[in-house]
mmCIF file with all atom_site columns, C-alpha atoms in Angstrom:
data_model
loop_
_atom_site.group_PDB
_atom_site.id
_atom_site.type_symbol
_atom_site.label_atom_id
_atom_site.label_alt_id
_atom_site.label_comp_id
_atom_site.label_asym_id
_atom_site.label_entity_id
_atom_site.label_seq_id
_atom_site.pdbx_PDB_ins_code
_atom_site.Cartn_x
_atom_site.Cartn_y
_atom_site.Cartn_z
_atom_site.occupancy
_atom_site.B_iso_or_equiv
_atom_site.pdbx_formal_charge
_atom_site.auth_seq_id
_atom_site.auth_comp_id
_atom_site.auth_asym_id
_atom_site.auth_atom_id
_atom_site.pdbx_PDB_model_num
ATOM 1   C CA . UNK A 1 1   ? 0.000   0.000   0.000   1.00 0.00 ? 650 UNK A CA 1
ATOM 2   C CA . UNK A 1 2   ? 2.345   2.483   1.119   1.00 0.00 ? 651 UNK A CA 1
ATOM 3   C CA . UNK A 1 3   ? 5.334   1.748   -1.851  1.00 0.00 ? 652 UNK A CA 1
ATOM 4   C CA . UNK A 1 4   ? 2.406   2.449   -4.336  1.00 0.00 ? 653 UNK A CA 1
ATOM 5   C CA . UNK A 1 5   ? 1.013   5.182   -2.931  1.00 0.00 ? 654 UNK A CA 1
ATOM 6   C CA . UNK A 1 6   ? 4.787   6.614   -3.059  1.00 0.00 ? 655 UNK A CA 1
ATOM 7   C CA . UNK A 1 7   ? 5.043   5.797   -6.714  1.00 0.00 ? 656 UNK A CA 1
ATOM 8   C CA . UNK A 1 8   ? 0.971   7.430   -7.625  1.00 0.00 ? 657 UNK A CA 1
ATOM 9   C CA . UNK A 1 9   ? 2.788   10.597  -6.065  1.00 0.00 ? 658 UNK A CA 1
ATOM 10  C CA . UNK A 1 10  ? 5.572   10.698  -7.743  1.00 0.00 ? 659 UNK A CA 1
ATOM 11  C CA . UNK A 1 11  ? 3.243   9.997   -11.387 1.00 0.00 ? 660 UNK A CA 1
ATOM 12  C CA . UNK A 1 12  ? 0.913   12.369  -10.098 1.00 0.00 ? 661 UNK A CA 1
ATOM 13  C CA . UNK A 1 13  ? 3.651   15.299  -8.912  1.00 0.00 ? 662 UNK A CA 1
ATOM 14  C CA . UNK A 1 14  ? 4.658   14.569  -12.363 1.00 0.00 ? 663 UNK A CA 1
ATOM 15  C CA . UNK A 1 15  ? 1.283   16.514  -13.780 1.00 0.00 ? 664 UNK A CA 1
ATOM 16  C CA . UNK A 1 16  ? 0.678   12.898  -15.063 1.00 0.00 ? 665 UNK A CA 1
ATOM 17  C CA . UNK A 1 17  ? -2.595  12.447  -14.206 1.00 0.00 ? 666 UNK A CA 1
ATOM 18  C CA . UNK A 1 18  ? -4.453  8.908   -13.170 1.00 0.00 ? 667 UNK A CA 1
ATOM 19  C CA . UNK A 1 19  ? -7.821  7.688   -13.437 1.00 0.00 ? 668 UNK A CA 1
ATOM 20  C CA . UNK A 1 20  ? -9.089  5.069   -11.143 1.00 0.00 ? 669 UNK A CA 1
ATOM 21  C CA . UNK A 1 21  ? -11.808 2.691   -12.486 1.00 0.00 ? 670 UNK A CA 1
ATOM 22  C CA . UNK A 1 22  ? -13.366 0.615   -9.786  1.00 0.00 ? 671 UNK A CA 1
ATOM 23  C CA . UNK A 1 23  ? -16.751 -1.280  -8.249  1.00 0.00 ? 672 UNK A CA 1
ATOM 24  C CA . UNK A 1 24  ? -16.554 0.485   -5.307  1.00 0.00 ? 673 UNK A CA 1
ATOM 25  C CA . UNK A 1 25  ? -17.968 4.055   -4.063  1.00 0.00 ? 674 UNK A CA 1
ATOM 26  C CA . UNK A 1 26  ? -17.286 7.003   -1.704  1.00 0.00 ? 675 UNK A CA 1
ATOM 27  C CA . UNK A 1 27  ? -14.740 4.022   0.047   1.00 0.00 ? 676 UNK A CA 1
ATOM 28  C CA . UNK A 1 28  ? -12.199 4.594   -2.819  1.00 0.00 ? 677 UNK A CA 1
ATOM 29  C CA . UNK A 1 29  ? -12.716 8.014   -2.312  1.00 0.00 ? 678 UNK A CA 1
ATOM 30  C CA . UNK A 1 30  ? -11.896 7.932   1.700   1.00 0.00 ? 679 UNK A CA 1
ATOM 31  C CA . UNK A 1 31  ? -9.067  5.386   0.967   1.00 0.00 ? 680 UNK A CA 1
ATOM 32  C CA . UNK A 1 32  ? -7.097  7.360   -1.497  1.00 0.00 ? 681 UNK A CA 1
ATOM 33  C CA . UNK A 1 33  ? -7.675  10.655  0.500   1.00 0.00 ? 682 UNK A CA 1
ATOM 34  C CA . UNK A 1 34  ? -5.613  9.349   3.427   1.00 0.00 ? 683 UNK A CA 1
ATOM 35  C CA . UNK A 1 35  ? -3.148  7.961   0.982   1.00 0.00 ? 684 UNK A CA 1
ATOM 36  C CA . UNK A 1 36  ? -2.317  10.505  -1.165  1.00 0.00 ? 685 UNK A CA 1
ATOM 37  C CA . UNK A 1 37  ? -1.794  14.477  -0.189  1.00 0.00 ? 686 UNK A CA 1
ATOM 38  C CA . UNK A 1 38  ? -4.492  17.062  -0.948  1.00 0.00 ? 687 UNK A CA 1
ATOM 39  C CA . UNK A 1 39  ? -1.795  18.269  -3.279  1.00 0.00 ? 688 UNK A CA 1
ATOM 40  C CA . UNK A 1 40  ? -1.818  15.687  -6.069  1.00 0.00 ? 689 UNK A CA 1
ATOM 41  C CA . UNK A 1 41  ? -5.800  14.993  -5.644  1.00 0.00 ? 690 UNK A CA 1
ATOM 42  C CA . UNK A 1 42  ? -6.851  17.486  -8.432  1.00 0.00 ? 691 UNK A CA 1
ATOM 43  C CA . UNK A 1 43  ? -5.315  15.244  -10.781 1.00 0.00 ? 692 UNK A CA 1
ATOM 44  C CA . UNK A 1 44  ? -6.831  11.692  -9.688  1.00 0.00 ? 693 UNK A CA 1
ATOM 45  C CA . UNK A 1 45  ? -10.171 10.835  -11.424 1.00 0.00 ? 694 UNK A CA 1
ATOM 46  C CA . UNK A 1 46  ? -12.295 8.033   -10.155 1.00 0.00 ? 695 UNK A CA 1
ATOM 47  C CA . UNK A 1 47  ? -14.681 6.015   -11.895 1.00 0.00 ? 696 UNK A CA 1
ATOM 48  C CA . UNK A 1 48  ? -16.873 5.197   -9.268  1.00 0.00 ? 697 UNK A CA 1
ATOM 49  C CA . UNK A 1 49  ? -19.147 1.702   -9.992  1.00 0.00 ? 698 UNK A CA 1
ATOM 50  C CA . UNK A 1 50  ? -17.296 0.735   -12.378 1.00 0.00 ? 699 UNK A CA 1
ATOM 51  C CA . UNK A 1 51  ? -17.515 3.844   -14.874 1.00 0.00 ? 700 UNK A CA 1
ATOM 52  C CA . UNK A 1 52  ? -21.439 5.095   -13.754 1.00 0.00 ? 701 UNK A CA 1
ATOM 53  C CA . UNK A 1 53  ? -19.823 7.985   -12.321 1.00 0.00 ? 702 UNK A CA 1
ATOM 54  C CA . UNK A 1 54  ? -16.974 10.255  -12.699 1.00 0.00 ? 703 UNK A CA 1
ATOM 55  C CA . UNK A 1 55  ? -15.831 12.815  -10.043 1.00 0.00 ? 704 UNK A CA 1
ATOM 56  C CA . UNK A 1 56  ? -11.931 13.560  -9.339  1.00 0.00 ? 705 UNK A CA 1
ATOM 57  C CA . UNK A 1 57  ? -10.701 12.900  -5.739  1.00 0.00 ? 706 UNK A CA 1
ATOM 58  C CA . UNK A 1 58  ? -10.914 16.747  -4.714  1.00 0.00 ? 707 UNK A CA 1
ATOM 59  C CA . UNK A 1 59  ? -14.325 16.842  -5.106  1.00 0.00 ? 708 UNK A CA 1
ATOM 60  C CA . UNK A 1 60  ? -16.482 16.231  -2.176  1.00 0.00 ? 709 UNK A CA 1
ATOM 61  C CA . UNK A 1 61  ? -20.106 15.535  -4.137  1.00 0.00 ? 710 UNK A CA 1
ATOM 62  C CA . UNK A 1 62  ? -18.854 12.240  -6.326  1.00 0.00 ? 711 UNK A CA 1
ATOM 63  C CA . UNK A 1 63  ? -20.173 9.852   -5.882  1.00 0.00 ? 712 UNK A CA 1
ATOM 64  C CA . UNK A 1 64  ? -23.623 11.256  -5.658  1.00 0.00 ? 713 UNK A CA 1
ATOM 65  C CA . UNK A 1 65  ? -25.877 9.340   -3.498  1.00 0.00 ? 714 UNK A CA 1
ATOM 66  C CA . UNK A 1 66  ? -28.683 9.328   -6.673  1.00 0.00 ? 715 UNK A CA 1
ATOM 67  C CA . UNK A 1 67  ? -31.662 7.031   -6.399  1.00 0.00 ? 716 UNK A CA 1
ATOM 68  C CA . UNK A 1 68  ? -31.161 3.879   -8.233  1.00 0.00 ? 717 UNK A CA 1
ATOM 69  C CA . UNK A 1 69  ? -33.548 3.841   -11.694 1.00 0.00 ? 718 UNK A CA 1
ATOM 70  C CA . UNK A 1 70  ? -36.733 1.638   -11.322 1.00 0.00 ? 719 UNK A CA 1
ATOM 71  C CA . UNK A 1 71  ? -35.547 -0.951  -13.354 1.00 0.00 ? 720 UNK A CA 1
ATOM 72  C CA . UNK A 1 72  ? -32.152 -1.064  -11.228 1.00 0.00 ? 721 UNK A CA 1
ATOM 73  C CA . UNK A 1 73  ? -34.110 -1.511  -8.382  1.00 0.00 ? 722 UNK A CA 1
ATOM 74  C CA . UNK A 1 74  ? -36.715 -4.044  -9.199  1.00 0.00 ? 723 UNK A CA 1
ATOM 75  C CA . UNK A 1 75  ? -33.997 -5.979  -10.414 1.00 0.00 ? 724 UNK A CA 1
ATOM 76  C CA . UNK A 1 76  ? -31.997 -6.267  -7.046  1.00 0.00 ? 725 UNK A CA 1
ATOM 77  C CA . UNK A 1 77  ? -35.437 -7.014  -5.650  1.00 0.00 ? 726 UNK A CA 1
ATOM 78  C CA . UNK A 1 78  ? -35.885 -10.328 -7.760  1.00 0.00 ? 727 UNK A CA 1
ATOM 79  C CA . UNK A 1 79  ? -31.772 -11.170 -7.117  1.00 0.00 ? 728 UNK A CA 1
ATOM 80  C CA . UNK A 1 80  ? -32.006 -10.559 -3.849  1.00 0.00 ? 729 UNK A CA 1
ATOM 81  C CA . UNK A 1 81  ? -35.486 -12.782 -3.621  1.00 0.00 ? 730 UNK A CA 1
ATOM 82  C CA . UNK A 1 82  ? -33.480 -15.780 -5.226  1.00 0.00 ? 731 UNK A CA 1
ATOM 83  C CA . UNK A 1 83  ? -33.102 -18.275 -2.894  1.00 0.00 ? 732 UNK A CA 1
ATOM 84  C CA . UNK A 1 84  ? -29.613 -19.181 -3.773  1.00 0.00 ? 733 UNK A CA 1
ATOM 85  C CA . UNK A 1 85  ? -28.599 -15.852 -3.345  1.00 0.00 ? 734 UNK A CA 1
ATOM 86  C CA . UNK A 1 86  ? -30.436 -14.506 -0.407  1.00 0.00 ? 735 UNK A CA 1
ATOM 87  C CA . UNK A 1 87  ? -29.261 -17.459 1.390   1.00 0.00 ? 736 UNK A CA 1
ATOM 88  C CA . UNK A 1 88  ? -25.535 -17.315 0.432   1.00 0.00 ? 737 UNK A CA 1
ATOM 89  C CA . UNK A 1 89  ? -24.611 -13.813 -0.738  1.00 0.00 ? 738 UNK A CA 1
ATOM 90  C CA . UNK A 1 90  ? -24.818 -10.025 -0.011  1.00 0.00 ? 739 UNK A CA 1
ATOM 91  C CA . UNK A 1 91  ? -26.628 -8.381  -2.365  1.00 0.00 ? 740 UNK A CA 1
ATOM 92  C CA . UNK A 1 92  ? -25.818 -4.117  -2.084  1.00 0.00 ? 741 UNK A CA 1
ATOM 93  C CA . UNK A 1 93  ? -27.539 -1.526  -4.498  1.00 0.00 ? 742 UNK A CA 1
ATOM 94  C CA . UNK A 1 94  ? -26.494 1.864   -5.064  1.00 0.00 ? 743 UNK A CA 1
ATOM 95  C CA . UNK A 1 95  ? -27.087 4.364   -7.499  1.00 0.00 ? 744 UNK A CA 1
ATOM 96  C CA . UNK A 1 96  ? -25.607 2.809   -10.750 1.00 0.00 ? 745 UNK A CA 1
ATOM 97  C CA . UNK A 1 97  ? -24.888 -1.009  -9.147  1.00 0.00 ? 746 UNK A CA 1
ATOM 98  C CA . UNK A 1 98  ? -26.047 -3.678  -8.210  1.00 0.00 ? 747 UNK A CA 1
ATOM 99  C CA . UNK A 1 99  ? -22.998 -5.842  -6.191  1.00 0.00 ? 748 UNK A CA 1
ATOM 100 C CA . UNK A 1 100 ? -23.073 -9.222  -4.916  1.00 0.00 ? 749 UNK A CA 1
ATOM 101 C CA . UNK A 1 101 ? -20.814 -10.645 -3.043  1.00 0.00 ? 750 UNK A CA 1
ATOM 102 C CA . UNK A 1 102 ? -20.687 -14.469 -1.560  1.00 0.00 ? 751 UNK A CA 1
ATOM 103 C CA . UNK A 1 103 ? -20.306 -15.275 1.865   1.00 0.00 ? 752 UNK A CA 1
ATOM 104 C CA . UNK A 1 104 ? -18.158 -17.816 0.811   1.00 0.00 ? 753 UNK A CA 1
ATOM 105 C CA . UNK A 1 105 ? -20.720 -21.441 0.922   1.00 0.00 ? 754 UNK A CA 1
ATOM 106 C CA . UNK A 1 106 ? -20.596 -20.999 -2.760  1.00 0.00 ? 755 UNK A CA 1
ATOM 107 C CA . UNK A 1 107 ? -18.170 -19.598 -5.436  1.00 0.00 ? 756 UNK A CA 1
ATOM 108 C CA . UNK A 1 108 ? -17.913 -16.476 -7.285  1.00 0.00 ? 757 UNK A CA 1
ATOM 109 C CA . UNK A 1 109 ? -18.425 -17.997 -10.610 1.00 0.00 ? 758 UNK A CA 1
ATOM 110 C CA . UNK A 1 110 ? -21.549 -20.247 -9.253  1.00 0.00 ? 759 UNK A CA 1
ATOM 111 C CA . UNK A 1 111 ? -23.048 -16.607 -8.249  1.00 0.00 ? 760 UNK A CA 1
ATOM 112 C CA . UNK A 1 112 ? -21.858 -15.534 -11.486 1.00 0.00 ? 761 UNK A CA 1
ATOM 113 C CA . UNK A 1 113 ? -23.478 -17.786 -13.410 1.00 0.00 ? 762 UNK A CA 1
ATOM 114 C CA . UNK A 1 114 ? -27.209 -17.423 -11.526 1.00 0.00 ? 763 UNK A CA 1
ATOM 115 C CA . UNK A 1 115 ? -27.133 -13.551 -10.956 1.00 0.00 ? 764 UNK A CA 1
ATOM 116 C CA . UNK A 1 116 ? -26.406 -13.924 -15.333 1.00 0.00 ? 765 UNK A CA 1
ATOM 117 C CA . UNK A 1 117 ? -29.444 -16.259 -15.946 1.00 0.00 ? 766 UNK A CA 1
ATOM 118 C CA . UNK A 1 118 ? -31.840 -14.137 -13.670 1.00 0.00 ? 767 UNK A CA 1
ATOM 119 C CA . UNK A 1 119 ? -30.937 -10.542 -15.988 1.00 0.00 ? 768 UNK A CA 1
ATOM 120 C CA . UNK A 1 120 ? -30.890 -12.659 -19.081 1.00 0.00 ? 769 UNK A CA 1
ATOM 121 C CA . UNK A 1 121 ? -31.748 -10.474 -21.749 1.00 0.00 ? 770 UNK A CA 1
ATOM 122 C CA . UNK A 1 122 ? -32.082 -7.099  -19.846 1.00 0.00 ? 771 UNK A CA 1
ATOM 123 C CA . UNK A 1 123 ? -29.804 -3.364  -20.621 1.00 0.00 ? 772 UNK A CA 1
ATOM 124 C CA . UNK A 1 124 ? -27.305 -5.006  -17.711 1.00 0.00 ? 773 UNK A CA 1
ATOM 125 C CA . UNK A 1 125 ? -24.062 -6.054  -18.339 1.00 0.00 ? 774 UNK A CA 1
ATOM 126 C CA . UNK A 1 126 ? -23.013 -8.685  -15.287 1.00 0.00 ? 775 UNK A CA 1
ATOM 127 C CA . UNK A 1 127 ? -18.819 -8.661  -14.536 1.00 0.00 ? 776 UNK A CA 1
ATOM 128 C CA . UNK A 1 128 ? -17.105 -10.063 -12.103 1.00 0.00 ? 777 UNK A CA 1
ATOM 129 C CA . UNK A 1 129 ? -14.222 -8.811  -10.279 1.00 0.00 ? 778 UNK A CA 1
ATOM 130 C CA . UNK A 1 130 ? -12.079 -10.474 -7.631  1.00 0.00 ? 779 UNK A CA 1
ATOM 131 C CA . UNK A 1 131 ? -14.522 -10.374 -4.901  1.00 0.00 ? 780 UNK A CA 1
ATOM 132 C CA . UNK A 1 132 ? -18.168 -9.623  -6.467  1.00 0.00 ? 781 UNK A CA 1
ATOM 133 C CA . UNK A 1 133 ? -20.353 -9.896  -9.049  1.00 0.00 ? 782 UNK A CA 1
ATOM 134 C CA . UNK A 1 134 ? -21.422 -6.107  -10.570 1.00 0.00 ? 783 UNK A CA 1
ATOM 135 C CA . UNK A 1 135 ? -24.575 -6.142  -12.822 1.00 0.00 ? 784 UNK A CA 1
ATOM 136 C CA . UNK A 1 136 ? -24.613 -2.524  -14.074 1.00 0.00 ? 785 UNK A CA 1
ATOM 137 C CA . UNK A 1 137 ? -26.475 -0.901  -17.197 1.00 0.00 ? 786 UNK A CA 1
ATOM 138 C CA . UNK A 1 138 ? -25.356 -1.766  -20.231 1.00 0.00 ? 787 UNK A CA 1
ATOM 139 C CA . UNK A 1 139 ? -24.082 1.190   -21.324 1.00 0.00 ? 788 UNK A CA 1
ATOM 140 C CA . UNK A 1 140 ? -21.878 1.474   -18.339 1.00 0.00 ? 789 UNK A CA 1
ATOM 141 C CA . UNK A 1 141 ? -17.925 0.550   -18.742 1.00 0.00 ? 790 UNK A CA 1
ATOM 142 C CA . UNK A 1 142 ? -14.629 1.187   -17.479 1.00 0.00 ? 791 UNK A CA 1
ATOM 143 C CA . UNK A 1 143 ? -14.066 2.840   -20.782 1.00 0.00 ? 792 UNK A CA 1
ATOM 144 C CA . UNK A 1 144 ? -15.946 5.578   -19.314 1.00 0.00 ? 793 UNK A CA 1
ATOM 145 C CA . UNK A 1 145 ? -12.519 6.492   -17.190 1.00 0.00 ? 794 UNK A CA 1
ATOM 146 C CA . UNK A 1 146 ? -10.465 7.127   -20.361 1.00 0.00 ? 795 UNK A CA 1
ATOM 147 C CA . UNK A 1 147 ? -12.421 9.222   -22.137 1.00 0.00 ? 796 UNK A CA 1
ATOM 148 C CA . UNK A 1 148 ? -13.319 11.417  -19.431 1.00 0.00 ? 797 UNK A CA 1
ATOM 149 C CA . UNK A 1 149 ? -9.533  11.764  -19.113 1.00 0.00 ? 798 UNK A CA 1
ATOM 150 C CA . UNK A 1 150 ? -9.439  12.805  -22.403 1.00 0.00 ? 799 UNK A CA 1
ATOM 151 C CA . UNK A 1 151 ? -12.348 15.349  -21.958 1.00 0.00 ? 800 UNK A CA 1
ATOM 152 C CA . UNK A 1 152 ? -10.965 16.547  -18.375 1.00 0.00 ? 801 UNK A CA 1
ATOM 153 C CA . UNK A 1 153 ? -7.010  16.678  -19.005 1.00 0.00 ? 802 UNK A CA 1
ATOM 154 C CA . UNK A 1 154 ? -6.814  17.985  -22.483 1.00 0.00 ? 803 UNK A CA 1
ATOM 155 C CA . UNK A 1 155 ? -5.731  14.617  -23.943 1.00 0.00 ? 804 UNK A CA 1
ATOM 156 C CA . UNK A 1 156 ? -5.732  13.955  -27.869 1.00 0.00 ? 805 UNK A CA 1
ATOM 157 C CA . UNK A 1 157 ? -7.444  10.964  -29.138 1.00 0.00 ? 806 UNK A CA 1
ATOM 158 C CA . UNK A 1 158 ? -3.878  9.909   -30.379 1.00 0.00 ? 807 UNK A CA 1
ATOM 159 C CA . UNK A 1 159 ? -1.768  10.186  -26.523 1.00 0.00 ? 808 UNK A CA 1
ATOM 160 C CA . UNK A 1 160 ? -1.505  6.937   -25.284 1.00 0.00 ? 809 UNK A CA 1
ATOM 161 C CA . UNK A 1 161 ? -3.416  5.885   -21.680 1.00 0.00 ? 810 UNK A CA 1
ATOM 162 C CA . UNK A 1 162 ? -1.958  3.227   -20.377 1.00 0.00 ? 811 UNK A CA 1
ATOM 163 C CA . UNK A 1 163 ? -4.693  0.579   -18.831 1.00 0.00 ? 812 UNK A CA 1
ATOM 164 C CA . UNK A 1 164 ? -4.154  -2.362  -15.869 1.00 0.00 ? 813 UNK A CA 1
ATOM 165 C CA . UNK A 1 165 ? -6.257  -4.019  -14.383 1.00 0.00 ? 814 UNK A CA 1
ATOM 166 C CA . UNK A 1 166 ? -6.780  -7.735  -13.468 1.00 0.00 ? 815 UNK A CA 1
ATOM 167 C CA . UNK A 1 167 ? -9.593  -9.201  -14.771 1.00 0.00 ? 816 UNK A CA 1
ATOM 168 C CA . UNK A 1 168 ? -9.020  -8.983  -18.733 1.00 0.00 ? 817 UNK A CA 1
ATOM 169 C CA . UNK A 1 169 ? -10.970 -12.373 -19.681 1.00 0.00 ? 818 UNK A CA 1
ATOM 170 C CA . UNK A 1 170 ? -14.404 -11.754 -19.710 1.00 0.00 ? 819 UNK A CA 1
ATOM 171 C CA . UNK A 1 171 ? -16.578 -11.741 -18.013 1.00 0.00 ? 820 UNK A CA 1
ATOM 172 C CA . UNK A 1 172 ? -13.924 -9.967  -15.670 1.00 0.00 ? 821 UNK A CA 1
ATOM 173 C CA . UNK A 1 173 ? -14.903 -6.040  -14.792 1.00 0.00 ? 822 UNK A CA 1
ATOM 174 C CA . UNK A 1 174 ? -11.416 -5.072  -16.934 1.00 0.00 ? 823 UNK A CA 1
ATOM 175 C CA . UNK A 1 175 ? -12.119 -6.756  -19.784 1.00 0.00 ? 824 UNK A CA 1
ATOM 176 C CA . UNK A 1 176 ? -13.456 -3.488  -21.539 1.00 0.00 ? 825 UNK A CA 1
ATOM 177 C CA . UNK A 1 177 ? -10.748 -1.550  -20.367 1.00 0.00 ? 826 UNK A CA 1
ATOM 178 C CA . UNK A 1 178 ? -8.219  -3.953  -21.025 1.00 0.00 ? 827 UNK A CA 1
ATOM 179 C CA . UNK A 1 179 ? -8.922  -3.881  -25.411 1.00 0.00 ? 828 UNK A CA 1
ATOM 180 C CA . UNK A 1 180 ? -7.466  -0.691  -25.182 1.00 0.00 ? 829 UNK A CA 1
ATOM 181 C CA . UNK A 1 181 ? -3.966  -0.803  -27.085 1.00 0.00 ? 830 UNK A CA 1
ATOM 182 C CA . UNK A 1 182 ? -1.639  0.320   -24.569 1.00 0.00 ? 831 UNK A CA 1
ATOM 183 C CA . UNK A 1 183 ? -3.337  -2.169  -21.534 1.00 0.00 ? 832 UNK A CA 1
ATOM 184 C CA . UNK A 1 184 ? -1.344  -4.533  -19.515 1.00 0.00 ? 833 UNK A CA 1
ATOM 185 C CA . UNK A 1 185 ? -3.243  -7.207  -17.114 1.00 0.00 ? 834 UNK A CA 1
ATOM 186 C CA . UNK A 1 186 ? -1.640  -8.304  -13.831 1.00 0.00 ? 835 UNK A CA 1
ATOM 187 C CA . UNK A 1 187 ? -3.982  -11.640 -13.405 1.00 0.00 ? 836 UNK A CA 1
ATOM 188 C CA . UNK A 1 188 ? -6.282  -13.046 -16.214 1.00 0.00 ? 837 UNK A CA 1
ATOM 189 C CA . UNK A 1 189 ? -6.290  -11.850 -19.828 1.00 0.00 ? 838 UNK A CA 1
ATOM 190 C CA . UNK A 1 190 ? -8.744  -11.937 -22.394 1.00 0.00 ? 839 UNK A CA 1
#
């Protein structure tokens, strides 16, 4: 934790900038505040739920604390009312997300595979990261990250961004991300 949050400072003292594309929420927001000084935090963007929303680290209003659409909600309602799943998994909705996570009596890819079957056909794309199962809007990505970089930094089309992440293969919650040309996995490629 501490030799990378060394080396993100030294990038980011650098007027490199770096964009964060993760599951998580505000918690990647409170983590990376106490890691990194209020200095560097105007150039960190996060995309919070896996691309949904964009805010940079010095801003205290991302991730908004939106309601979750209709459909977004009546869905975590029927994959929460599954019995597999409300017997052996956390199911957590916010704004843009739904995630699941197991409590370990069955695997990630078993959860994978039913929370799949029940949004079927839907505008939700299901990944899977490390530690949960994301079913998001379709239309969501990690993609998202880079070309708000673009947008906020003043980035051509043509400067490279490089990409990492760990979960290339699909359906891993990288595996978006990682088609990008200059994108190096540190666990599973596609």
């Amino acid at each position: 934790g501490c030799d990378i949050a060394k080396a993100l400072v030294a990038v980011l003292e650098r007027e490199i900038p770096v964009g964060i594309a993760t599951g998580r929420g505000t918690s990647v927001r409170r983590d990376l505040r106490q890691a990194l000084p209020p200095s560097v935090w105007d150039r960190v963007l996060i995309g919070y739920y896996n691309g949904f929303e964009m805010g940079r680290l010095d801003e205290d209003n991302s991730p908004r604390d939106a309601l979750p659409s209709a459909e977004i909600r009546l869905l975590s309602k029927e994959l929460h009312a599954h019995p597999l799943i409300s017997s052996n998994a956390a199911c957590e909705l916010s704004s843009g997300q739904i995630s699941l996570t197991t409590n370990g009596s069955v695997g990630l890819e078993t959860l994978y595979q039913v929370v799949a079957k029940i949004v079927g056909e839907r505008k939700f794309a299901v990944t899977m990261s490390s530690h949960a199962v994301d079913v998001t809007p379709a239309e969501v990505s990690k993609l998202a990250v880079l070309i708000t970089m673009r947008r906020a930094f003043g980035l051509a089309s043509s400067d490279p961004i490089l990409c990492i992440g760990d979960r290339g293969r699909p359906p891993g919650n990288d595996s978006a991300l990682l088609t990008q040309p200059c994108s190096l996995s540190v666990h599973e490629v596609s």
